[in-house]
Amino acid sequence: MTLTTSTSRAEIDFSVYDPKSMDFVQNPWPVWDRLRTEFPVAFHTDLGVWMVAPHDLALEVTRSPRFSTSFADWEHAPPPKPRSEWNLYNEVMAFHLQNQSTEGHMRLRRLTAPAFSRKVMDLIEHRIRDSIVGVFDEIADPRRFDVADDIAAKVPIRAIARMVGVPSDADTLFEHGLGWNLVRAANPLYSAEERAQFQADTIPGLRFLIETVQEARSGGHSDDFIGTLIATEIDGERLHDLEIVALLISLISAGADTAVDLHTTALLAFLTHPDQWALLGERPDLYEAAVIESLRWGSMGKLGAIPRFPRDDVEIGGQVLPKGAFVYPLLGPSWVDPAKWPEPRRFDLTRNHAGNLVFGAGPHLCIGLNLVKVQGRLMLQEFRRRFGDTARLVGDLEYDPQHWNARRISRMTVATGA
């Protein structure tokens, strides 16, 4: 064990866990096992962050009000800019869910919940379906193609763009401009200079979204996503334009980055478990379980979802996490923790997923989880409609070890009977 002798703080370094190691990216299970058993709560000296690995402790951190999700509560956060120096990124982020007080967070959740209802998801599903059909139509040779480039890189951001009502010619603005920069703009693992550049590069996309919301507001209310956000009124309160845009960028961040791994992981799971693919064909009621189990089984995350910052010194798992520390509840090892999941590396659609952390937990449960489930189901249904059970993996998987927060599959070649 790598423990310091001069302090009771448990410490690890890249010799224990290197997120950019190709050995880890290709085979994370020994590292996940070691973190859970030897270093359940430990400070990573090379990254400067605390890591919490077991499911029960990660759940405690995720749900506890003793932790903040606001970047401003990090002990090394830069001093806040005077309001006179704010750019558009700063103005929008002031209304982001992660940066609200408990009361403000609950207010935004209450006012945005109707737009994420099953009813609204059903109404916009045809838009998402059309975008996914379009992705499959674009595959140059359906007899042999790369799932990573031809499906996974396109489906999430297009689904969100259609949900928001963005025209197809704006997809690249989301994917390579706004989305890419959003996921890095407030990440403490980047330097202050890098974060400032990422933030500045979000501004063209933010302006586009503000114009989109203003056009929707002037065009009258409708039952689509933005229309529902505009129309919702609870106890005399409504969302204003920047609050709506702040919500949209939360979805775009997920769609431009983290949701990409759902599609490669789900198809990898089913192509290596044909019995479960057959079961899904027999049991269409299992599509939601298929999305959850694919993500859990794949354990693609390197670090965590939303970092936490203790509001005061907090003891977790025998370690004291000081106020303002940067804390990652590690989703990867928690999703395959045998203390929570019997035979955790077995892919099983009939598994009981109660209490899972796949979409987080507590007040910051992923607000777009219905969208993720819809796009995952539609992608799998379209894959089955086109290729049935003829698809098979060809060659080895390729990974991008440099990806900041995912064991990103960069190439996954599939051959079909199409």
Short mmCIF file of C-alpha atoms in Angstrom, two decimals:
data_model
loop_
_atom_site.label_atom_id
_atom_site.label_comp_id
_atom_site.label_asym_id
_atom_site.label_seq_id
_atom_site.Cartn_x
_atom_site.Cartn_y
_atom_site.Cartn_z
CA MET A 1 0.00 0.00 0.00
CA THR A 2 1.19 3.52 -0.80
CA LEU A 3 0.55 5.35 2.48
CA THR A 4 2.55 8.22 3.91
CA THR A 5 4.33 7.64 7.20
CA SER A 6 4.18 11.23 8.44
CA THR A 7 0.43 11.63 8.19
CA SER A 8 -2.68 9.51 8.42
CA ARG A 9 -3.81 10.73 5.00
CA ALA A 10 -4.03 7.88 2.52
CA GLU A 11 -2.16 8.84 -0.65
CA ILE A 12 -1.80 7.35 -4.10
CA ASP A 13 -0.06 8.48 -7.26
CA PHE A 14 0.25 7.48 -10.90
CA SER A 15 1.92 4.22 -9.86
CA VAL A 16 -1.44 3.18 -8.40
CA TYR A 17 -3.82 4.91 -10.79
CA ASP A 18 -2.84 6.62 -14.04
CA PRO A 19 -6.02 7.54 -15.98
CA LYS A 20 -4.01 7.94 -19.20
CA SER A 21 -2.23 4.60 -19.01
CA MET A 22 -3.10 2.41 -21.98
CA ASP A 23 -2.92 -0.66 -19.75
CA PHE A 24 -5.60 0.83 -17.52
CA VAL A 25 -7.75 2.06 -20.41
CA GLN A 26 -7.80 -1.40 -21.99
CA ASN A 27 -8.20 -3.32 -18.73
CA PRO A 28 -9.42 -1.20 -15.78
CA TRP A 29 -10.60 -4.05 -13.56
CA PRO A 30 -7.37 -4.64 -11.55
CA VAL A 31 -7.10 -0.91 -10.87
CA TRP A 32 -10.77 -0.61 -9.86
CA ASP A 33 -10.40 -3.61 -7.54
CA ARG A 34 -7.28 -2.19 -5.93
CA LEU A 35 -8.78 1.23 -5.36
CA ARG A 36 -11.89 -0.22 -3.71
CA THR A 37 -10.02 -2.63 -1.46
CA GLU A 38 -6.71 -0.91 -0.67
CA PHE A 39 -7.46 2.78 -1.19
CA PRO A 40 -11.23 3.29 -0.79
CA VAL A 41 -10.68 6.98 0.03
CA ALA A 42 -7.33 8.44 -0.93
CA PHE A 43 -5.63 11.64 -2.07
CA HIS A 44 -4.05 11.41 -5.53
CA THR A 45 -0.85 13.41 -5.16
CA ASP A 46 -0.16 13.68 -8.89
CA LEU A 47 -3.66 14.97 -9.72
CA GLY A 48 -4.31 16.90 -6.51
CA VAL A 49 -7.74 15.36 -5.95
CA TRP A 50 -9.41 13.04 -3.47
CA MET A 51 -10.91 9.84 -4.88
CA VAL A 52 -13.73 7.80 -3.36
CA ALA A 53 -14.10 4.36 -4.94
CA PRO A 54 -16.59 1.99 -3.21
CA HIS A 55 -20.25 2.24 -4.16
CA ASP A 56 -21.55 2.98 -0.67
CA LEU A 57 -19.05 5.78 -0.05
CA ALA A 58 -19.42 7.25 -3.55
CA LEU A 59 -23.18 7.27 -2.99
CA GLU A 60 -22.70 9.04 0.34
CA VAL A 61 -20.58 11.78 -1.25
CA THR A 62 -22.97 12.13 -4.18
CA ARG A 63 -26.07 12.54 -2.02
CA SER A 64 -24.66 14.42 0.95
CA PRO A 65 -25.50 18.13 1.44
CA ARG A 66 -22.11 18.46 3.12
CA PHE A 67 -20.59 18.71 -0.36
CA SER A 68 -20.98 21.54 -2.86
CA THR A 69 -20.94 21.17 -6.64
CA SER A 70 -19.94 24.79 -7.24
CA PHE A 71 -16.53 25.39 -8.77
CA ALA A 72 -16.31 28.54 -6.64
CA ASP A 73 -16.10 26.39 -3.50
CA TRP A 74 -12.87 24.72 -4.61
CA GLU A 75 -10.00 25.83 -2.37
CA HIS A 76 -7.92 26.76 -5.43
CA ALA A 77 -10.69 28.48 -7.38
CA PRO A 78 -9.65 31.83 -8.80
CA PRO A 79 -11.20 34.85 -7.08
CA PRO A 80 -14.57 35.76 -8.58
CA LYS A 81 -14.52 38.34 -11.34
CA PRO A 82 -16.19 41.66 -10.70
CA ARG A 83 -19.55 41.73 -12.43
CA SER A 84 -18.24 44.45 -14.74
CA GLU A 85 -15.71 41.96 -16.16
CA TRP A 86 -18.12 39.11 -16.84
CA ASN A 87 -18.39 37.75 -20.36
CA LEU A 88 -21.38 35.83 -21.68
CA TYR A 89 -20.03 32.54 -20.33
CA ASN A 90 -19.91 33.97 -16.80
CA GLU A 91 -23.43 35.39 -17.13
CA VAL A 92 -24.89 32.05 -18.21
CA MET A 93 -22.95 29.99 -15.65
CA ALA A 94 -24.36 32.12 -12.85
CA PHE A 95 -27.64 30.28 -13.51
CA HIS A 96 -26.18 26.79 -13.97
CA LEU A 97 -27.65 24.11 -11.72
CA GLN A 98 -24.24 23.28 -10.24
CA ASN A 99 -23.73 26.86 -9.07
CA GLN A 100 -26.99 27.35 -7.19
CA SER A 101 -27.76 27.39 -3.50
CA THR A 102 -29.90 24.52 -2.26
CA GLU A 103 -33.00 26.68 -2.57
CA GLY A 104 -32.03 27.97 -6.01
CA HIS A 105 -31.27 24.47 -7.21
CA MET A 106 -34.64 23.16 -6.11
CA ARG A 107 -36.38 26.12 -7.76
CA LEU A 108 -34.72 25.38 -11.10
CA ARG A 109 -35.45 21.67 -10.78
CA ARG A 110 -39.10 22.44 -10.13
CA LEU A 111 -39.42 24.80 -13.08
CA THR A 112 -37.55 22.55 -15.52
CA ALA A 113 -39.09 19.21 -14.53
CA PRO A 114 -42.12 19.50 -16.87
CA ALA A 115 -39.82 19.75 -19.91
CA PHE A 116 -38.24 16.40 -18.98
CA SER A 117 -41.52 14.61 -18.39
CA ARG A 118 -42.31 11.41 -20.22
CA LYS A 119 -45.07 13.28 -22.07
CA VAL A 120 -42.66 15.82 -23.55
CA MET A 121 -40.07 13.14 -24.30
CA ASP A 122 -42.72 11.22 -26.21
CA LEU A 123 -43.68 14.33 -28.18
CA ILE A 124 -40.13 15.03 -29.31
CA GLU A 125 -39.14 11.39 -29.80
CA HIS A 126 -39.90 11.51 -33.52
CA ARG A 127 -37.33 14.29 -33.92
CA ILE A 128 -34.70 12.21 -32.20
CA ARG A 129 -35.69 9.10 -34.16
CA ASP A 130 -35.33 10.96 -37.44
CA SER A 131 -31.88 12.18 -36.48
CA ILE A 132 -30.77 8.65 -35.54
CA VAL A 133 -32.17 7.19 -38.76
CA GLY A 134 -30.20 9.88 -40.55
CA VAL A 135 -27.00 8.82 -38.80
CA PHE A 136 -27.47 5.23 -39.99
CA ASP A 137 -28.34 6.43 -43.49
CA GLU A 138 -24.96 8.20 -43.65
CA ILE A 139 -22.94 5.03 -43.05
CA ALA A 140 -20.98 4.72 -46.29
CA ASP A 141 -20.76 0.92 -46.27
CA PRO A 142 -23.21 -0.74 -43.87
CA ARG A 143 -21.48 -4.08 -44.44
CA ARG A 144 -18.40 -2.85 -42.54
CA PHE A 145 -18.12 0.36 -40.54
CA ASP A 146 -16.68 1.99 -37.43
CA VAL A 147 -19.22 2.30 -34.62
CA ALA A 148 -17.16 4.99 -32.87
CA ASP A 149 -17.08 7.42 -35.81
CA ASP A 150 -20.23 6.45 -37.69
CA ILE A 151 -22.66 6.12 -34.76
CA ALA A 152 -21.34 7.08 -31.32
CA ALA A 153 -19.79 10.40 -32.31
CA LYS A 154 -22.96 11.57 -34.06
CA VAL A 155 -26.05 10.27 -32.27
CA PRO A 156 -25.87 12.10 -28.89
CA ILE A 157 -25.22 15.62 -30.09
CA ARG A 158 -27.72 15.33 -32.93
CA ALA A 159 -30.36 14.01 -30.56
CA ILE A 160 -29.88 16.99 -28.27
CA ALA A 161 -29.79 19.40 -31.20
CA ARG A 162 -33.12 18.06 -32.44
CA MET A 163 -34.56 18.17 -28.94
CA VAL A 164 -33.59 21.83 -28.67
CA GLY A 165 -34.79 22.52 -32.20
CA VAL A 166 -31.42 23.37 -33.71
CA PRO A 167 -31.20 22.98 -37.50
CA SER A 168 -28.91 20.32 -38.89
CA ASP A 169 -26.41 22.85 -40.22
CA ALA A 170 -25.68 23.92 -36.63
CA ASP A 171 -24.58 20.46 -35.47
CA THR A 172 -20.90 21.26 -35.84
CA LEU A 173 -21.32 24.37 -33.71
CA PHE A 174 -22.51 22.13 -30.90
CA GLU A 175 -20.13 19.24 -31.40
CA HIS A 176 -16.80 20.90 -32.07
CA GLY A 177 -17.37 24.36 -30.58
CA LEU A 178 -19.80 24.78 -27.74
CA GLY A 179 -20.00 21.22 -26.47
CA TRP A 180 -16.29 20.46 -26.62
CA ASN A 181 -15.37 23.66 -24.79
CA LEU A 182 -18.13 23.45 -22.18
CA VAL A 183 -16.89 20.17 -20.75
CA ARG A 184 -13.45 21.70 -20.22
CA ALA A 185 -14.26 25.29 -19.31
CA ALA A 186 -14.80 24.67 -15.57
CA ASN A 187 -12.65 21.57 -15.12
CA PRO A 188 -10.15 22.19 -12.30
CA LEU A 189 -7.74 19.69 -13.85
CA TYR A 190 -6.94 22.23 -16.58
CA SER A 191 -4.82 25.33 -15.96
CA ALA A 192 -6.45 28.72 -15.40
CA GLU A 193 -5.18 29.85 -18.80
CA GLU A 194 -6.66 26.83 -20.56
CA ARG A 195 -9.99 27.25 -18.79
CA ALA A 196 -10.12 30.91 -19.81
CA GLN A 197 -9.63 29.99 -23.46
CA PHE A 198 -12.25 27.24 -23.32
CA GLN A 199 -14.69 29.69 -21.74
CA ALA A 200 -14.08 32.30 -24.42
CA ASP A 201 -14.60 29.70 -27.14
CA THR A 202 -18.10 28.88 -25.86
CA ILE A 203 -19.40 32.38 -26.60
CA PRO A 204 -20.47 31.95 -30.27
CA GLY A 205 -22.52 28.91 -29.33
CA LEU A 206 -24.05 30.64 -26.31
CA ARG A 207 -25.14 33.54 -28.50
CA PHE A 208 -26.76 31.07 -30.88
CA LEU A 209 -28.70 29.47 -28.02
CA ILE A 210 -29.89 32.82 -26.68
CA GLU A 211 -31.17 33.72 -30.14
CA THR A 212 -32.89 30.32 -30.40
CA VAL A 213 -34.69 30.83 -27.06
CA GLN A 214 -35.69 34.39 -27.98
CA GLU A 215 -37.10 33.20 -31.31
CA ALA A 216 -39.06 30.46 -29.56
CA ARG A 217 -40.43 32.94 -27.04
CA SER A 218 -41.53 35.41 -29.72
CA GLY A 219 -43.05 32.64 -31.83
CA GLY A 220 -45.51 31.56 -29.19
CA HIS A 221 -45.54 28.56 -26.87
CA SER A 222 -45.58 24.97 -28.02
CA ASP A 223 -45.38 21.52 -26.49
CA ASP A 224 -41.75 20.92 -27.48
CA PHE A 225 -38.82 21.11 -25.08
CA ILE A 226 -37.95 24.81 -25.19
CA GLY A 227 -41.61 25.72 -25.53
CA THR A 228 -42.38 23.82 -22.33
CA LEU A 229 -39.55 25.57 -20.50
CA ILE A 230 -40.88 28.94 -21.65
CA ALA A 231 -44.50 28.14 -20.81
CA THR A 232 -43.97 26.58 -17.38
CA GLU A 233 -45.19 28.74 -14.53
CA ILE A 234 -45.22 27.53 -10.92
CA ASP A 235 -46.29 29.73 -8.03
CA GLY A 236 -46.03 32.76 -10.30
CA GLU A 237 -42.42 32.03 -11.29
CA ARG A 238 -41.06 31.45 -14.78
CA LEU A 239 -37.62 30.80 -16.25
CA HIS A 240 -35.88 33.67 -17.99
CA ASP A 241 -33.72 33.29 -21.10
CA LEU A 242 -30.33 32.83 -19.40
CA GLU A 243 -31.75 30.20 -17.03
CA ILE A 244 -33.04 28.25 -20.04
CA VAL A 245 -29.70 28.55 -21.82
CA ALA A 246 -27.89 27.38 -18.68
CA LEU A 247 -30.06 24.27 -18.69
CA LEU A 248 -29.41 23.68 -22.40
CA ILE A 249 -25.66 23.79 -21.96
CA SER A 250 -25.89 21.12 -19.25
CA LEU A 251 -27.49 18.85 -21.83
CA ILE A 252 -25.06 19.83 -24.57
CA SER A 253 -22.07 19.13 -22.31
CA ALA A 254 -23.32 15.62 -21.71
CA GLY A 255 -24.21 15.08 -25.35
CA ALA A 256 -20.92 16.34 -26.70
CA ASP A 257 -18.82 14.14 -24.47
CA THR A 258 -20.08 11.65 -21.90
CA ALA A 259 -23.08 10.29 -23.83
CA VAL A 260 -20.81 9.29 -26.71
CA ASP A 261 -19.58 6.32 -24.69
CA LEU A 262 -23.09 4.97 -24.20
CA HIS A 263 -23.37 3.90 -27.83
CA THR A 264 -20.02 2.16 -28.24
CA THR A 265 -20.41 0.50 -24.84
CA ALA A 266 -23.95 -0.71 -25.49
CA LEU A 267 -23.07 -2.23 -28.86
CA LEU A 268 -19.90 -3.77 -27.46
CA ALA A 269 -21.93 -5.32 -24.66
CA PHE A 270 -24.51 -6.85 -26.98
CA LEU A 271 -22.05 -7.96 -29.67
CA THR A 272 -20.10 -9.87 -27.02
CA HIS A 273 -23.26 -11.21 -25.35
CA PRO A 274 -25.51 -12.52 -28.14
CA ASP A 275 -27.78 -14.22 -25.60
CA GLN A 276 -28.66 -10.81 -24.14
CA TRP A 277 -29.21 -9.39 -27.64
CA ALA A 278 -31.65 -12.21 -28.31
CA LEU A 279 -33.36 -11.59 -24.96
CA LEU A 280 -33.75 -7.90 -25.79
CA GLY A 281 -35.42 -8.86 -29.05
CA GLU A 282 -37.88 -11.02 -27.14
CA ARG A 283 -38.38 -8.51 -24.32
CA PRO A 284 -38.70 -4.92 -25.65
CA ASP A 285 -39.65 -3.87 -22.13
CA LEU A 286 -35.97 -4.30 -21.26
CA TYR A 287 -34.66 -1.43 -23.41
CA GLU A 288 -34.40 0.94 -20.45
CA ALA A 289 -32.58 -1.73 -18.47
CA ALA A 290 -30.32 -2.22 -21.50
CA VAL A 291 -29.16 1.39 -21.31
CA ILE A 292 -28.50 1.26 -17.57
CA GLU A 293 -26.80 -2.14 -17.64
CA SER A 294 -24.62 -1.22 -20.64
CA LEU A 295 -23.27 1.83 -18.84
CA ARG A 296 -22.81 -0.01 -15.56
CA TRP A 297 -21.12 -3.03 -17.15
CA GLY A 298 -18.90 -0.90 -19.39
CA SER A 299 -17.60 1.20 -16.50
CA MET A 300 -16.18 3.68 -19.01
CA GLY A 301 -15.56 6.64 -16.70
CA LYS A 302 -12.05 7.44 -15.56
CA LEU A 303 -12.87 9.90 -12.80
CA GLY A 304 -16.37 11.01 -11.93
CA ALA A 305 -19.27 13.04 -13.13
CA ILE A 306 -19.69 16.24 -11.11
CA PRO A 307 -16.81 16.96 -8.69
CA ARG A 308 -17.66 17.76 -5.11
CA PHE A 309 -16.15 20.26 -2.69
CA PRO A 310 -16.64 19.79 1.08
CA ARG A 311 -18.39 22.73 2.72
CA ASP A 312 -16.47 21.91 5.93
CA ASP A 313 -14.04 19.18 6.91
CA VAL A 314 -15.84 15.89 6.24
CA GLU A 315 -14.88 12.39 7.36
CA ILE A 316 -15.54 9.67 4.79
CA GLY A 317 -14.28 6.11 5.10
CA GLY A 318 -11.87 7.01 7.89
CA GLN A 319 -10.31 9.90 5.95
CA VAL A 320 -10.83 13.59 6.63
CA LEU A 321 -11.56 15.52 3.44
CA PRO A 322 -10.72 19.16 4.19
CA LYS A 323 -13.02 22.03 3.39
CA GLY A 324 -12.68 23.12 -0.23
CA ALA A 325 -10.86 19.98 -1.36
CA PHE A 326 -11.52 18.63 -4.83
CA VAL A 327 -13.31 15.28 -4.48
CA TYR A 328 -14.22 12.75 -7.15
CA PRO A 329 -16.76 10.04 -6.26
CA LEU A 330 -15.34 7.53 -8.74
CA LEU A 331 -18.16 6.14 -10.84
CA GLY A 332 -16.09 3.50 -12.64
CA PRO A 333 -15.23 1.29 -9.66
CA SER A 334 -18.57 1.94 -7.95
CA TRP A 335 -20.50 0.62 -10.97
CA VAL A 336 -18.71 -2.73 -10.70
CA ASP A 337 -18.44 -2.96 -6.93
CA PRO A 338 -19.20 -6.57 -5.90
CA ALA A 339 -20.51 -5.30 -2.57
CA LYS A 340 -23.38 -3.74 -4.55
CA TRP A 341 -23.54 -5.85 -7.71
CA PRO A 342 -23.42 -9.68 -7.58
CA GLU A 343 -21.05 -10.91 -10.29
CA PRO A 344 -20.44 -7.30 -11.35
CA ARG A 345 -18.67 -8.09 -14.63
CA ARG A 346 -21.58 -10.19 -15.85
CA PHE A 347 -23.78 -8.35 -18.38
CA ASP A 348 -27.37 -9.11 -17.38
CA LEU A 349 -30.44 -7.21 -18.57
CA THR A 350 -32.57 -8.73 -15.83
CA ARG A 351 -30.34 -7.38 -13.07
CA ASN A 352 -32.01 -5.35 -10.30
CA HIS A 353 -30.76 -1.81 -10.87
CA ALA A 354 -32.31 -0.26 -7.77
CA GLY A 355 -29.92 2.13 -6.09
CA ASN A 356 -27.61 2.44 -9.08
CA LEU A 357 -25.28 5.42 -9.53
CA VAL A 358 -25.29 5.33 -13.32
CA PHE A 359 -27.04 8.70 -13.54
CA GLY A 360 -25.89 10.01 -10.18
CA ALA A 361 -28.11 10.33 -7.13
CA GLY A 362 -29.69 12.85 -4.84
CA PRO A 363 -30.32 16.48 -5.83
CA HIS A 364 -27.92 16.22 -8.77
CA LEU A 365 -29.45 13.15 -10.36
CA CYS A 366 -28.85 13.62 -14.09
CA ILE A 367 -31.60 15.93 -15.28
CA GLY A 368 -31.42 14.54 -18.81
CA LEU A 369 -31.66 10.86 -17.95
CA ASN A 370 -34.93 10.43 -19.88
CA LEU A 371 -33.24 11.83 -22.99
CA VAL A 372 -30.31 9.44 -22.59
CA LYS A 373 -32.65 6.49 -22.21
CA VAL A 374 -34.67 7.53 -25.28
CA GLN A 375 -31.67 7.98 -27.55
CA GLY A 376 -30.08 4.74 -26.34
CA ARG A 377 -33.26 2.80 -26.99
CA LEU A 378 -33.78 4.33 -30.42
CA MET A 379 -30.19 3.62 -31.46
CA LEU A 380 -30.44 -0.03 -30.42
CA GLN A 381 -33.81 -0.41 -32.12
CA GLU A 382 -32.48 1.05 -35.37
CA PHE A 383 -29.38 -1.15 -35.20
CA ARG A 384 -31.62 -4.21 -34.80
CA ARG A 385 -33.94 -3.10 -37.60
CA ARG A 386 -31.04 -2.73 -40.02
CA PHE A 387 -28.75 -5.56 -39.05
CA GLY A 388 -30.74 -8.04 -36.95
CA ASP A 389 -28.33 -10.48 -35.35
CA THR A 390 -25.79 -10.45 -38.20
CA ALA A 391 -23.34 -7.92 -36.71
CA ARG A 392 -19.98 -9.03 -35.36
CA LEU A 393 -16.83 -7.32 -34.14
CA VAL A 394 -13.86 -7.27 -36.51
CA GLY A 395 -10.33 -6.79 -35.21
CA ASP A 396 -9.29 -5.23 -31.93
CA LEU A 397 -10.81 -2.22 -30.23
CA GLU A 398 -8.77 0.97 -30.24
CA TYR A 399 -8.85 3.43 -27.35
CA ASP A 400 -7.91 7.06 -26.85
CA PRO A 401 -5.89 7.03 -23.62
CA GLN A 402 -5.60 10.83 -23.61
CA HIS A 403 -9.32 11.42 -23.20
CA TRP A 404 -9.71 13.37 -19.99
CA ASN A 405 -12.61 11.49 -18.39
CA ALA A 406 -13.49 8.34 -20.32
CA ARG A 407 -11.93 5.13 -21.53
CA ARG A 408 -12.99 6.36 -24.93
CA ILE A 409 -13.24 3.70 -27.65
CA SER A 410 -11.82 5.43 -30.72
CA ARG A 411 -12.31 2.57 -33.18
CA MET A 412 -14.72 -0.35 -33.11
CA THR A 413 -15.13 -2.06 -36.46
CA VAL A 414 -18.29 -4.04 -37.10
CA ALA A 415 -19.16 -6.29 -40.02
CA THR A 416 -22.79 -7.07 -40.81
CA GLY A 417 -24.89 -9.10 -43.18
CA ALA A 418 -26.40 -5.95 -44.66
#
